[in-house]
Coordinates of C-alpha atoms and ligand atoms in Angstrom, one line a residue:
Chain I
X513 CA 58.3 8.8 -36.0
X514 CA 54.9 7.2 -36.6
X515 CA 51.8 9.4 -36.0
X516 CA 50.3 6.9 -33.5
X517 CA 51.5 7.0 -30.0
X518 CA 49.4 4.1 -28.6
X519 CA 47.9 1.3 -30.5
X520 CA 46.3 -2.0 -29.7
X521 CA 46.3 -5.2 -31.8
X522 CA 43.5 -7.7 -31.5
X523 CA 43.2 -6.9 -27.8
X524 CA 40.8 -8.9 -25.6
X525 CA 40.2 -8.4 -21.9
X526 CA 38.5 -11.0 -19.7
X527 CA 37.9 -10.2 -16.1
X528 CA 38.4 -12.9 -13.4
X529 CA 34.6 -13.5 -13.2
X530 CA 34.5 -14.4 -17.0
X531 CA 33.1 -11.0 -18.2
X532 CA 34.6 -10.2 -21.6
X533 CA 35.0 -6.4 -21.4
X534 CA 36.8 -6.0 -24.7
X535 CA 37.1 -8.4 -27.6
X536 CA 39.4 -8.1 -30.6
X537 CA 40.0 -4.4 -30.3
X538 CA 42.5 -2.8 -32.7
X539 CA 42.7 0.9 -32.4
X540 CA 45.3 3.6 -32.9
X541 CA 45.7 6.8 -31.0
X542 CA 47.1 9.7 -32.9
X543 CA 50.0 11.6 -31.2
X544 CA 49.3 15.1 -30.0
X545 CA 45.6 14.8 -30.7
X546 CA 42.5 14.5 -28.5
X547 CA 40.7 11.2 -28.8
X548 CA 37.3 10.5 -27.4
X549 CA 36.2 7.0 -26.4
X550 CA 32.5 6.7 -26.6
X551 CA 29.9 4.0 -25.8
X552 CA 27.1 3.2 -23.4
X553 CA 27.5 2.1 -19.9
X554 CA 29.5 -1.1 -19.7
X555 CA 30.8 -0.8 -23.3
X556 CA 34.3 -1.2 -22.1
X557 CA 35.6 2.4 -22.1
X558 CA 37.2 2.3 -18.7
X559 CA 38.7 -1.1 -19.4
X560 CA 40.3 0.2 -22.6
X561 CA 41.8 3.1 -20.8
X562 CA 43.3 0.8 -18.2
X563 CA 45.1 -1.2 -20.8
X564 CA 46.8 1.9 -22.1
X565 CA 48.9 2.4 -19.0
X566 CA 49.4 -1.3 -18.3
X567 CA 47.1 -1.6 -15.3
X568 CA 45.0 -4.2 -17.1
X569 CA 47.0 -6.9 -18.9
X570 CA 45.5 -8.1 -22.1
X571 CA 44.1 -11.7 -22.1
X572 CA 45.1 -11.8 -25.8
X573 CA 46.6 -9.3 -28.1
X574 CA 49.1 -6.5 -27.5
X575 CA 49.3 -2.9 -26.6
X576 CA 52.0 -0.8 -28.1
X577 CA 53.4 2.5 -26.8
X578 CA 55.6 4.4 -29.3
X579 CA 55.5 1.3 -31.5
X580 CA 56.9 -1.0 -28.8
X581 CA 54.9 -3.6 -27.1
X582 CA 54.4 -2.7 -23.4
X583 CA 56.5 -4.8 -21.1
X584 CA 54.7 -5.8 -17.8
X585 CA 57.9 -5.9 -15.8
X586 CA 57.6 -3.6 -12.7
X587 CA 60.4 -1.4 -13.7
X588 CA 59.1 -0.9 -17.3
X589 CA 55.6 -0.3 -16.0
X590 CA 56.9 2.5 -13.8
X591 CA 58.6 4.1 -16.7
X592 CA 55.5 3.7 -18.8
X593 CA 53.3 5.4 -16.1
X594 CA 55.6 8.3 -16.0
X595 CA 54.6 9.0 -19.6
X596 CA 51.0 7.8 -19.5
X597 CA 49.1 9.4 -16.6
X598 CA 45.6 8.4 -15.7
X599 CA 42.8 10.4 -14.0
X600 CA 40.1 8.2 -12.5
X601 CA 36.4 8.6 -12.8
X602 CA 35.8 9.1 -9.1
X603 CA 38.3 11.4 -7.4
X604 CA 37.8 9.6 -4.1
X605 CA 39.6 6.6 -5.5
X606 CA 42.5 8.7 -6.5
X607 CA 43.0 11.1 -3.6
X608 CA 44.7 9.2 -0.7
X609 CA 45.8 12.1 1.5
X610 CA 43.7 14.5 3.6
X611 CA 46.0 17.3 2.4
X612 CA 45.7 18.7 -1.1
X613 CA 49.4 19.6 -1.4
X614 CA 50.5 16.2 -0.1
X615 CA 48.4 14.5 -2.7
X616 CA 49.8 16.5 -5.5
X617 CA 53.4 16.0 -4.3
X618 CA 53.0 12.2 -4.3
X619 CA 53.5 11.6 -8.0
X620 CA 56.5 14.1 -8.1
X621 CA 58.2 12.4 -5.2
X622 CA 57.9 9.1 -7.0
X623 CA 59.6 10.7 -10.0
X624 CA 62.5 11.4 -7.6
X625 CA 62.6 15.2 -8.2
X626 CA 64.4 17.6 -5.8
X627 CA 62.2 19.3 -3.2
X628 CA 62.3 22.8 -4.5
X629 CA 61.4 21.6 -8.0
X630 CA 58.5 19.7 -6.5
X631 CA 57.3 22.8 -4.7
X632 CA 57.6 25.0 -7.7
X633 CA 55.7 22.6 -10.0
X634 CA 53.0 21.9 -7.4
X635 CA 52.4 25.6 -6.8
X636 CA 52.3 26.2 -10.5
X637 CA 49.8 23.5 -11.2
X638 CA 47.5 24.5 -8.3
X639 CA 47.4 28.0 -9.7
X640 CA 46.6 26.7 -13.2
X641 CA 43.8 24.4 -12.1
X642 CA 42.4 27.0 -9.7
X643 CA 42.8 25.0 -6.5
X644 CA 45.4 27.1 -4.6
X645 CA 42.7 28.4 -2.3
X646 CA 41.7 24.9 -1.3
X647 CA 45.2 24.0 0.0
X648 CA 44.5 24.4 3.6
X649 CA 41.3 22.4 3.7
X650 CA 41.3 18.6 4.2
X651 CA 40.1 16.8 1.1
X652 CA 37.0 15.3 2.9
X653 CA 35.5 18.8 3.1
X654 CA 35.8 19.5 -0.6
X655 CA 33.0 19.2 -3.1
X656 CA 33.1 16.6 -5.8
X657 CA 34.1 19.0 -8.5
X658 CA 36.9 20.4 -6.3
X659 CA 38.2 16.9 -5.7
X660 CA 38.1 16.3 -9.4
X661 CA 40.3 19.2 -10.1
X662 CA 42.8 18.1 -7.5
X663 CA 42.8 14.6 -9.1
X664 CA 43.5 16.1 -12.5
X665 CA 46.2 18.4 -11.1
X666 CA 47.8 15.4 -9.4
X667 CA 48.4 13.8 -12.7
X668 CA 49.0 16.9 -14.8
X669 CA 51.8 17.9 -12.5
X670 CA 53.8 14.8 -13.5
X671 CA 53.9 16.2 -17.1
X672 CA 53.1 13.0 -18.9
X673 CA 53.1 12.6 -22.7
X674 CA 49.6 11.0 -22.7
X675 CA 46.8 11.7 -20.3
X676 CA 44.0 9.2 -19.9
X677 CA 40.8 10.7 -18.5
X678 CA 37.8 8.7 -17.4
X679 CA 34.8 11.0 -17.6
X680 CA 36.7 14.2 -16.9
X681 CA 33.7 16.4 -16.8
X682 CA 31.2 14.4 -14.8
X683 CA 30.3 16.2 -11.6
X684 CA 31.7 19.5 -12.7
X685 CA 29.6 22.7 -13.0
X686 CA 29.3 24.2 -16.5
X687 CA 31.9 26.8 -15.7
X688 CA 34.3 24.3 -14.2
X689 CA 33.8 22.0 -17.1
X690 CA 34.8 24.7 -19.6
X691 CA 37.7 25.7 -17.4
X692 CA 39.1 22.3 -17.0
X693 CA 38.7 21.3 -20.6
X694 CA 40.2 24.6 -21.8
X695 CA 43.1 24.0 -19.5
X696 CA 43.6 20.5 -20.7
X697 CA 43.4 21.4 -24.4
X698 CA 45.6 24.5 -24.0
X699 CA 48.2 22.4 -22.2
X700 CA 47.8 19.7 -24.8
X701 CA 48.6 22.2 -27.5
X702 CA 51.4 23.8 -25.6
X703 CA 53.2 20.7 -24.6
X704 CA 52.1 18.4 -27.4
X705 CA 50.2 16.3 -24.9
X706 CA 48.0 13.5 -26.2
X707 CA 44.6 13.4 -24.5
X708 CA 42.4 10.3 -24.4
X709 CA 39.1 10.7 -22.7
X710 CA 36.2 8.3 -22.0
X711 CA 33.1 10.4 -21.9
X712 CA 29.3 10.7 -22.4
X713 CA 29.4 14.4 -23.2
X714 CA 28.8 14.7 -26.9
X715 CA 29.1 18.5 -26.9
X716 CA 32.5 18.2 -25.4
X717 CA 33.4 15.7 -28.1
X718 CA 32.1 17.9 -30.9
X719 CA 34.0 20.9 -29.6
X720 CA 37.3 19.6 -28.3
X721 CA 38.1 16.2 -29.8
X722 CA 39.7 15.4 -33.1
X723 CA 39.2 11.7 -33.2
X724 CA 36.7 9.2 -31.7
X725 CA 36.5 5.5 -31.0
X726 CA 33.0 4.1 -30.5
X727 CA 32.7 0.9 -28.5
X728 CA 29.7 -1.3 -28.0
X729 CA 29.7 -4.4 -25.8
X730 CA 33.5 -4.5 -26.0
X731 CA 33.8 -4.2 -29.8
X732 CA 34.9 -1.3 -31.9
X733 CA 32.0 0.1 -34.0
X734 CA 33.9 3.1 -35.3
X735 CA 37.2 4.8 -35.3
X736 CA 38.1 7.9 -37.2
X737 CA 37.5 11.7 -37.0
X738 CA 34.7 13.1 -34.9
X739 CA 33.2 14.7 -38.0
X740 CA 33.0 11.4 -39.8
X741 CA 31.5 9.8 -36.7
X742 CA 28.6 12.1 -36.5
X743 CA 27.7 11.4 -40.1
X744 CA 27.2 7.7 -39.5
X745 CA 23.7 7.8 -38.2
X746 CA 23.1 4.1 -38.1
X747 CA 26.3 3.3 -36.3
X748 CA 25.5 6.0 -33.7
X749 CA 22.1 4.5 -33.1
X750 CA 23.6 1.0 -32.7
X751 CA 26.0 2.4 -30.1
X752 CA 23.2 4.1 -28.2
X753 CA 24.6 7.6 -29.1
X754 CA 23.0 10.6 -30.8
X755 CA 24.0 13.8 -32.4
X756 CA 24.8 16.9 -30.3
X757 CA 21.7 19.0 -29.4
X758 CA 22.7 21.6 -31.9
X759 CA 23.2 18.8 -34.5
X760 CA 19.8 17.4 -33.8
X761 CA 18.2 20.9 -34.2
X762 CA 20.0 21.5 -37.5
X763 CA 18.9 18.1 -38.8
X764 CA 15.3 18.7 -37.8
X765 CA 15.4 22.1 -39.6
X766 CA 16.8 20.3 -42.7
X767 CA 14.3 17.4 -42.8
X768 CA 11.1 19.1 -41.5
X769 CA 11.4 22.8 -42.3
X770 CA 13.0 22.8 -45.7
X771 CA 16.3 24.4 -44.7
X772 CA 19.2 23.6 -46.9
X773 CA 22.6 23.3 -45.3
X774 CA 26.0 22.6 -46.8
X775 CA 27.4 20.6 -43.9
X776 CA 26.2 19.0 -40.7
X777 CA 26.8 21.6 -38.0
X778 CA 27.4 20.2 -34.5
X779 CA 28.5 23.2 -32.4
X780 CA 27.1 26.7 -31.9
X781 CA 29.7 28.3 -34.1
X782 CA 29.2 25.9 -36.9
X783 CA 25.5 26.3 -36.7
X784 CA 25.8 30.1 -36.9
X785 CA 27.8 29.8 -40.0
X786 CA 25.3 27.4 -41.7
X787 CA 22.3 29.4 -40.6
X788 CA 23.8 32.7 -41.9
X789 CA 24.5 31.0 -45.1
X790 CA 21.0 29.5 -45.5
X791 CA 19.4 32.9 -44.7
X792 CA 21.5 34.7 -47.2
X793 CA 20.4 32.2 -49.8
X794 CA 16.8 32.6 -48.9
X795 CA 17.1 36.4 -49.3
X796 CA 18.8 36.0 -52.6
X797 CA 16.0 33.7 -53.8
X798 CA 13.4 36.2 -52.6
X799 CA 15.0 39.2 -54.4
X800 CA 15.3 36.9 -57.5
X801 CA 11.6 36.2 -57.5
X802 CA 10.8 39.9 -57.4
Chain B
X1148 CA 36.2 13.7 16.8
X1149 CA 35.0 14.7 13.4
X1150 CA 33.8 18.1 14.5
X1151 CA 36.8 18.8 16.7
X1152 CA 38.9 18.6 13.5
X1153 CA 36.7 21.3 12.0
X1154 CA 37.4 23.7 14.9
X1155 CA 41.1 22.9 14.8
X1156 CA 41.3 23.9 11.2
X1157 CA 39.9 27.3 11.9
X1158 CA 41.9 27.9 15.1
X1159 CA 44.3 30.9 15.1
X1160 CA 46.7 28.7 17.0
X1161 CA 47.0 26.3 14.1
X1162 CA 50.1 28.1 12.9
X1163 CA 52.1 27.0 16.0
X1164 CA 54.2 24.0 15.4
X1165 CA 52.5 20.8 16.7
X1166 CA 55.4 20.1 18.9
X1167 CA 55.1 23.5 20.5
X1168 CA 51.5 22.6 21.2
X1169 CA 52.4 19.3 22.7
X1170 CA 54.6 21.2 25.1
X1171 CA 51.7 23.4 26.1
X1172 CA 49.3 20.5 26.6
X1173 CA 51.2 17.7 28.2
X1174 CA 53.5 19.1 31.0
X1175 CA 50.6 20.9 32.7
X1176 CA 48.4 17.8 32.2
X1177 CA 50.9 15.6 34.0
X1178 CA 51.9 18.1 36.6
X1179 CA 48.2 18.8 37.4
X1180 CA 47.5 15.1 37.8
X1181 CA 50.6 14.7 39.9
X1182 CA 50.1 17.5 42.5
X1183 CA 46.3 17.1 42.5
X1184 CA 45.5 20.5 44.0
X1185 CA 42.4 22.5 43.3
X1186 CA 44.3 25.8 42.9
X1187 CA 46.6 24.3 40.3
X1188 CA 43.7 22.6 38.5
X1189 CA 41.9 25.9 38.4
X1190 CA 44.9 27.7 37.0
X1191 CA 45.3 25.0 34.3
X1192 CA 41.6 25.1 33.4
X1193 CA 41.5 28.9 33.1
X1194 CA 44.8 29.1 31.1
X1195 CA 43.5 26.5 28.6
X1196 CA 40.3 28.4 28.3
X1197 CA 42.2 31.6 27.7
X1198 CA 44.5 29.9 25.1
X1199 CA 41.7 28.2 23.2
X1200 CA 39.2 31.0 23.3
X1201 CA 41.4 34.1 23.7
X1202 CA 44.3 33.2 21.4
X1203 CA 42.8 30.4 19.2
X1204 CA 39.5 32.4 18.7
X1205 CA 37.4 29.3 19.1
X1206 CA 33.9 30.3 20.4
X1207 CA 33.6 30.2 24.2
X1208 CA 30.3 28.4 23.9
X1209 CA 31.8 25.7 21.8
X1210 CA 34.5 25.2 24.4
X1211 CA 32.0 25.2 27.3
X1212 CA 29.8 22.8 25.5
X1213 CA 32.7 20.4 24.8
X1214 CA 33.8 20.7 28.5
X1215 CA 30.3 19.9 29.8
X1216 CA 30.4 16.6 27.9
X1217 CA 33.1 15.0 30.1
X1218 CA 31.7 16.9 33.1
X1219 CA 28.4 15.0 32.8
X1220 CA 30.2 11.7 32.9
X1221 CA 32.4 12.9 35.7
X1222 CA 29.4 13.8 37.8
X1223 CA 27.9 10.4 37.4
X1224 CA 31.2 8.8 38.3
X1225 CA 31.8 11.0 41.3
X1226 CA 28.4 10.1 42.8
X1227 CA 30.1 6.9 43.9
X1228 CA 32.8 8.8 45.8
X1229 CA 30.4 11.5 47.1
X1230 CA 27.6 9.3 48.6
X1231 CA 28.6 7.2 51.5
X1232 CA 26.5 5.0 53.8
X1233 CA 26.6 4.0 57.4
X1234 CA 24.4 2.9 60.2
X1235 CA 24.8 6.2 62.1
X1236 CA 24.2 9.7 60.9
X1237 CA 26.5 12.0 62.9
X1238 CA 29.2 12.5 60.3
X1239 CA 26.8 13.4 57.5
X1240 CA 25.9 17.0 56.5
X1241 CA 23.0 15.8 54.4
X1242 CA 21.5 12.3 54.6
X1243 CA 18.5 10.2 53.9
X1244 CA 17.3 7.1 55.7
X1245 CA 16.7 4.0 53.6
X1246 CA 16.3 0.4 54.6
X1247 CA 17.7 1.2 58.1
X1248 CA 20.8 2.7 56.7
X1249 CA 21.9 6.3 56.3
X1250 CA 23.0 7.4 52.9
X1251 CA 24.6 10.8 52.9
X1252 CA 27.3 13.2 52.1
X1253 CA 30.2 14.0 54.4
X1254 CA 32.4 17.2 54.3
X1255 CA 35.4 14.9 53.7
X1256 CA 33.7 13.1 50.7
X1257 CA 32.5 16.4 49.3
X1258 CA 36.1 17.8 49.5
X1259 CA 37.5 14.7 47.9
X1260 CA 35.2 14.5 45.0
X1261 CA 35.6 18.2 44.4
X1262 CA 39.4 17.6 44.1
X1263 CA 39.0 14.7 41.8
X1264 CA 36.4 16.4 39.6
X1265 CA 38.4 19.6 39.2
X1266 CA 41.6 17.7 38.5
X1267 CA 40.0 15.5 35.8
X1268 CA 38.4 18.5 34.2
X1269 CA 41.8 20.3 34.1
X1270 CA 43.4 17.3 32.4
X1271 CA 40.6 17.1 29.9
X1272 CA 41.0 20.8 29.1
X1273 CA 44.7 20.2 28.2
X1274 CA 43.7 17.5 25.7
X1275 CA 41.0 19.7 24.3
X1276 CA 43.6 22.4 23.8
X1277 CA 45.4 20.0 21.5
X1278 CA 42.3 18.8 19.8
X1279 CA 40.9 22.3 19.2
X1280 CA 44.1 23.8 17.8
X1281 CA 45.8 20.9 15.9
X1282 CA 44.2 19.1 13.0
X1283 CA 44.9 15.4 13.0
X1284 CA 46.7 15.8 9.7
X1285 CA 49.2 18.2 11.3
X1286 CA 49.7 15.8 14.2
X1287 CA 50.3 12.9 11.9
X1288 CA 53.0 14.8 10.0
X1289 CA 54.7 15.5 13.3
X1290 CA 54.7 11.8 14.0
X1291 CA 56.8 11.3 10.8
X1292 CA 59.2 13.9 12.1
X1293 CA 59.4 12.3 15.5
X1294 CA 60.4 9.1 13.7
X1295 CA 57.4 7.0 14.5
X1296 CA 57.6 4.0 12.3
X1297 CA 56.5 4.8 8.7
X1298 CA 54.0 1.9 8.5
X1299 CA 52.1 3.2 11.5
X1300 CA 52.1 6.8 10.2
X1301 CA 50.9 5.7 6.8
X1302 CA 48.2 3.5 8.3
X1303 CA 47.0 6.3 10.5
X1304 CA 46.9 8.8 7.7
X1305 CA 45.0 6.4 5.4
X1306 CA 42.5 5.7 8.2
X1307 CA 42.1 9.4 8.7
X1308 CA 41.4 9.9 5.0
X1309 CA 39.0 7.0 4.7
X1310 CA 37.1 7.1 7.8
X1311 CA 35.2 10.0 6.3
X1312 CA 34.6 8.2 3.1
X1313 CA 33.4 5.1 5.1
X1314 CA 30.9 7.2 7.1
X1315 CA 29.7 8.9 3.9
X1316 CA 29.2 5.5 2.2
X1317 CA 27.4 4.1 5.3
X1318 CA 25.1 7.2 5.3
X1319 CA 24.3 6.9 1.6
X1320 CA 23.5 3.2 1.9
X1321 CA 21.4 3.9 5.0
X1322 CA 19.5 6.7 3.4
X1323 CA 18.8 4.6 0.3
X1324 CA 17.5 1.8 2.6
X1325 CA 15.4 4.1 4.7
X1326 CA 13.8 5.7 1.7
X1327 CA 12.7 2.3 0.6
X1328 CA 11.1 1.8 4.1
X1329 CA 13.8 -0.6 5.4
X1330 CA 12.9 0.5 9.0
X1331 CA 9.2 -0.4 8.8
X1332 CA 9.4 -3.4 11.1
X1333 CA 12.0 -4.6 13.6
X1334 CA 12.7 -7.6 11.4
X1335 CA 13.4 -5.5 8.3
X1336 CA 15.5 -3.2 10.4
X1337 CA 17.8 -6.1 11.4
X1338 CA 17.9 -7.3 7.9
X1339 CA 18.8 -4.0 6.4
X1340 CA 21.5 -3.5 9.0
X1341 CA 23.1 -6.8 8.1
X1342 CA 23.0 -5.8 4.4
X1343 CA 24.6 -2.5 5.3
X1344 CA 27.5 -4.1 7.1
X1345 CA 27.9 -6.6 4.2
X1346 CA 27.8 -3.8 1.6
X1347 CA 30.3 -1.8 3.5
X1348 CA 32.8 -4.7 3.4
X1349 CA 32.3 -5.2 -0.3
X1350 CA 32.6 -1.5 -1.0
X1351 CA 35.7 -1.1 1.1
X1352 CA 37.3 -4.0 -0.6
X1353 CA 36.4 -2.5 -4.0
X1354 CA 37.6 0.9 -3.1
X1355 CA 40.9 -0.5 -1.7
X1356 CA 41.7 -2.3 -5.0
X1357 CA 40.8 0.8 -7.1
X1358 CA 42.8 3.0 -4.8
X1359 CA 45.8 0.7 -5.3
X1360 CA 45.4 0.9 -9.0
X1361 CA 45.2 4.7 -8.8
X1362 CA 48.4 4.9 -6.7
X1363 CA 50.1 2.5 -9.1
X1364 CA 49.4 4.7 -12.0
X1365 CA 51.2 7.6 -10.2
X1366 CA 54.2 5.5 -9.7
X1367 CA 53.5 3.9 -6.2
X1368 CA 56.4 1.7 -5.1
X1369 CA 55.3 0.6 -1.7
X1370 CA 55.7 3.9 0.2
X1371 CA 53.5 6.9 0.4
X1372 CA 56.2 9.5 0.0
X1373 CA 54.8 13.0 0.2
X1374 CA 56.1 16.5 0.8
X1375 CA 55.0 18.6 3.8
X1376 CA 52.6 21.4 2.6
X1377 CA 54.7 24.0 4.3
X1378 CA 58.0 23.8 6.1
X1379 CA 56.3 24.3 9.5
X1380 CA 57.5 27.4 11.3
X1381 CA 58.0 27.7 15.0
X1382 CA 56.5 31.1 15.9
X1383 CA 57.9 32.9 19.0
X1384 CA 54.4 32.8 20.5
X1385 CA 54.8 29.1 20.7
X1386 CA 57.8 29.5 23.0
X1387 CA 56.4 32.3 25.0
X1388 CA 53.1 30.5 25.7
X1389 CA 54.5 27.5 27.5
X1390 CA 57.1 29.6 29.3
X1391 CA 54.4 31.9 30.7
X1392 CA 52.2 28.9 31.5
X1393 CA 54.9 27.0 33.3
X1394 CA 55.9 30.0 35.4
X1395 CA 52.2 30.7 36.3
X1396 CA 51.6 27.2 37.4
X1397 CA 54.8 27.0 39.4
X1398 CA 54.3 30.3 41.1
X1399 CA 50.8 29.2 42.2
X1400 CA 52.3 25.9 43.3
X1401 CA 54.7 27.7 45.7
X1402 CA 52.4 30.4 47.0
X1403 CA 49.3 28.4 47.8
Ligands
ATP1634 N1 36.8 -5.5 -12.0 C1 35.8 -6.1 -12.8 N2 35.5 -7.4 -12.7 C2 34.6 -7.9 -13.5 N3 34.0 -7.3 -14.5 C3 34.2 -6.0 -14.7 C4 35.2 -5.3 -13.8 N4 35.3 -4.0 -14.2 C5 34.4 -3.9 -15.3 N5 33.8 -5.1 -15.5 C6 32.8 -5.4 -16.6 O1 33.4 -5.1 -17.8 C7 32.5 -4.5 -18.7 C8 33.1 -3.1 -19.2 O2 33.2 -2.2 -18.1 P1 33.8 -0.8 -18.2 O3 34.0 -0.3 -16.8 O4 35.0 -0.8 -19.0 O5 32.6 0.0 -18.9 P2 32.5 1.6 -19.2 O6 32.4 1.7 -20.7 O7 33.6 2.3 -18.6 O8 31.1 1.9 -18.5 P3 30.6 3.3 -17.8 O9 30.2 4.2 -18.9 O10 29.5 2.8 -17.0 O11 31.8 3.8 -17.0 C9 31.2 -4.3 -18.0 O12 30.4 -5.4 -18.4 C10 31.6 -4.5 -16.5 O13 30.6 -5.1 -15.8
MG1635 MG1 33.7 3.7 -17.0

């Protein structure tokens, strides 16, 4: 079994109005890992996600799932979408029912599961995503973040192999953001789920993602590990991205204040390690001088 | 309509099966209209008040406020029945003289409009009972069970979901326009209204196609198959209530 679950080959997408959203994109998504898709507004992140579950058909090039080219026959697409679930950017596009439970049951009904199995899975996922208490409210009274959780639950409940998430944390409060991401990554680890998320949240990327793909104006600027990505300063600048806040702080300390670090720290825990290290070194130097 | 749904959600009678509630609302409504007797109308009116306020725990003031709404229209409409005109004034209890005619109120007319008014209010109270205890979503689900054609049910439930989104969108666009002084002059007001309508069409179209994509990615095959949130129970109270109500109305019918 190859390590890539989805791959694209010289993929181009042209919309009906002539906009070229993606041109000549060849990327590979590693199985069981979390991949971030980064880029400024209009870079083509959403478009790329939509090709992964066959909603957008490539103008040229191919998309492969488990090393087989996606077939765009209705029956095959249905099978594909069982395995590749998609959570949309705005929950209002996804939720179609006024009842939370009904909405969550929709995907399961389409899988043709028996009723008691559907109820069990739905209860379970509502518990896990923290939306059980919202069940008796109609969706139009829920807040944006609450709707977002329901949208995520509605896809998670189908137990796909791959989950495509378009800006999963936008509109969530800090607590909810942590909860949802922790839930997703835990499930990913447990079930070997592959996550692919388009996002602008660099802290999230630094903490939770293994790999990254950087897009700019429909072209791939970078693909590789997140660590490598943050080292390519020039490329980040071209794509309109930056380091994480912590990363910027550490870099400033290094260039302006004479600190010496071994590695570029991007998250709080990495920064703690580096700072401790640097401080110990300074102390050693001081005692040496005496 | 939007606020009614809010009250319905918090009503204690929400737990009754919608069909049980249909049996509480409609027979009295039809019977009341048919016999057209003040005593029956009063019994219906009071019972509905007791059911909604006493059992459903909806605030009495809310109920009263909602009832005054049709009452105002009713009063205006009944003025036509109440006020008669003639060239003589002996039948009138109160009258005024205008343009050589007498306009006034006869005991008969007073009686008649009182009947009609009370009867109409009783009918309205029955409909309010339904509206204040049954969220539209529950009612729609019942339509499925009653084998109303699937297409109609799906359309209704989609409309119910999206009417709120549409209103929200319209409000957002309107606020955005007003905050850029779109209502400064009459002319700009017309212009911004036409933009609003146009934008609404565009957005709706866009939303519809996005929604379709979202449904497709969850395996949509032309039918919105969903599962009921709960297998709806039929509490005993839901049988007792109509029984008591019917016997009350019938006994009043035969004694008065
Ligand atoms: N349905 C469509 N018809 C025509 N052009 C489109 C359509 N959807 C997107 N585009 C165009 O394709 C390009 C890529 O859009 P896409 O939505 O993939 O960007 P994105 O990276 O997701 O941006 P954002 O960060 O704003 O979500 C943009 O130039 C956009 O205007
Ligand atoms: Mg996007």
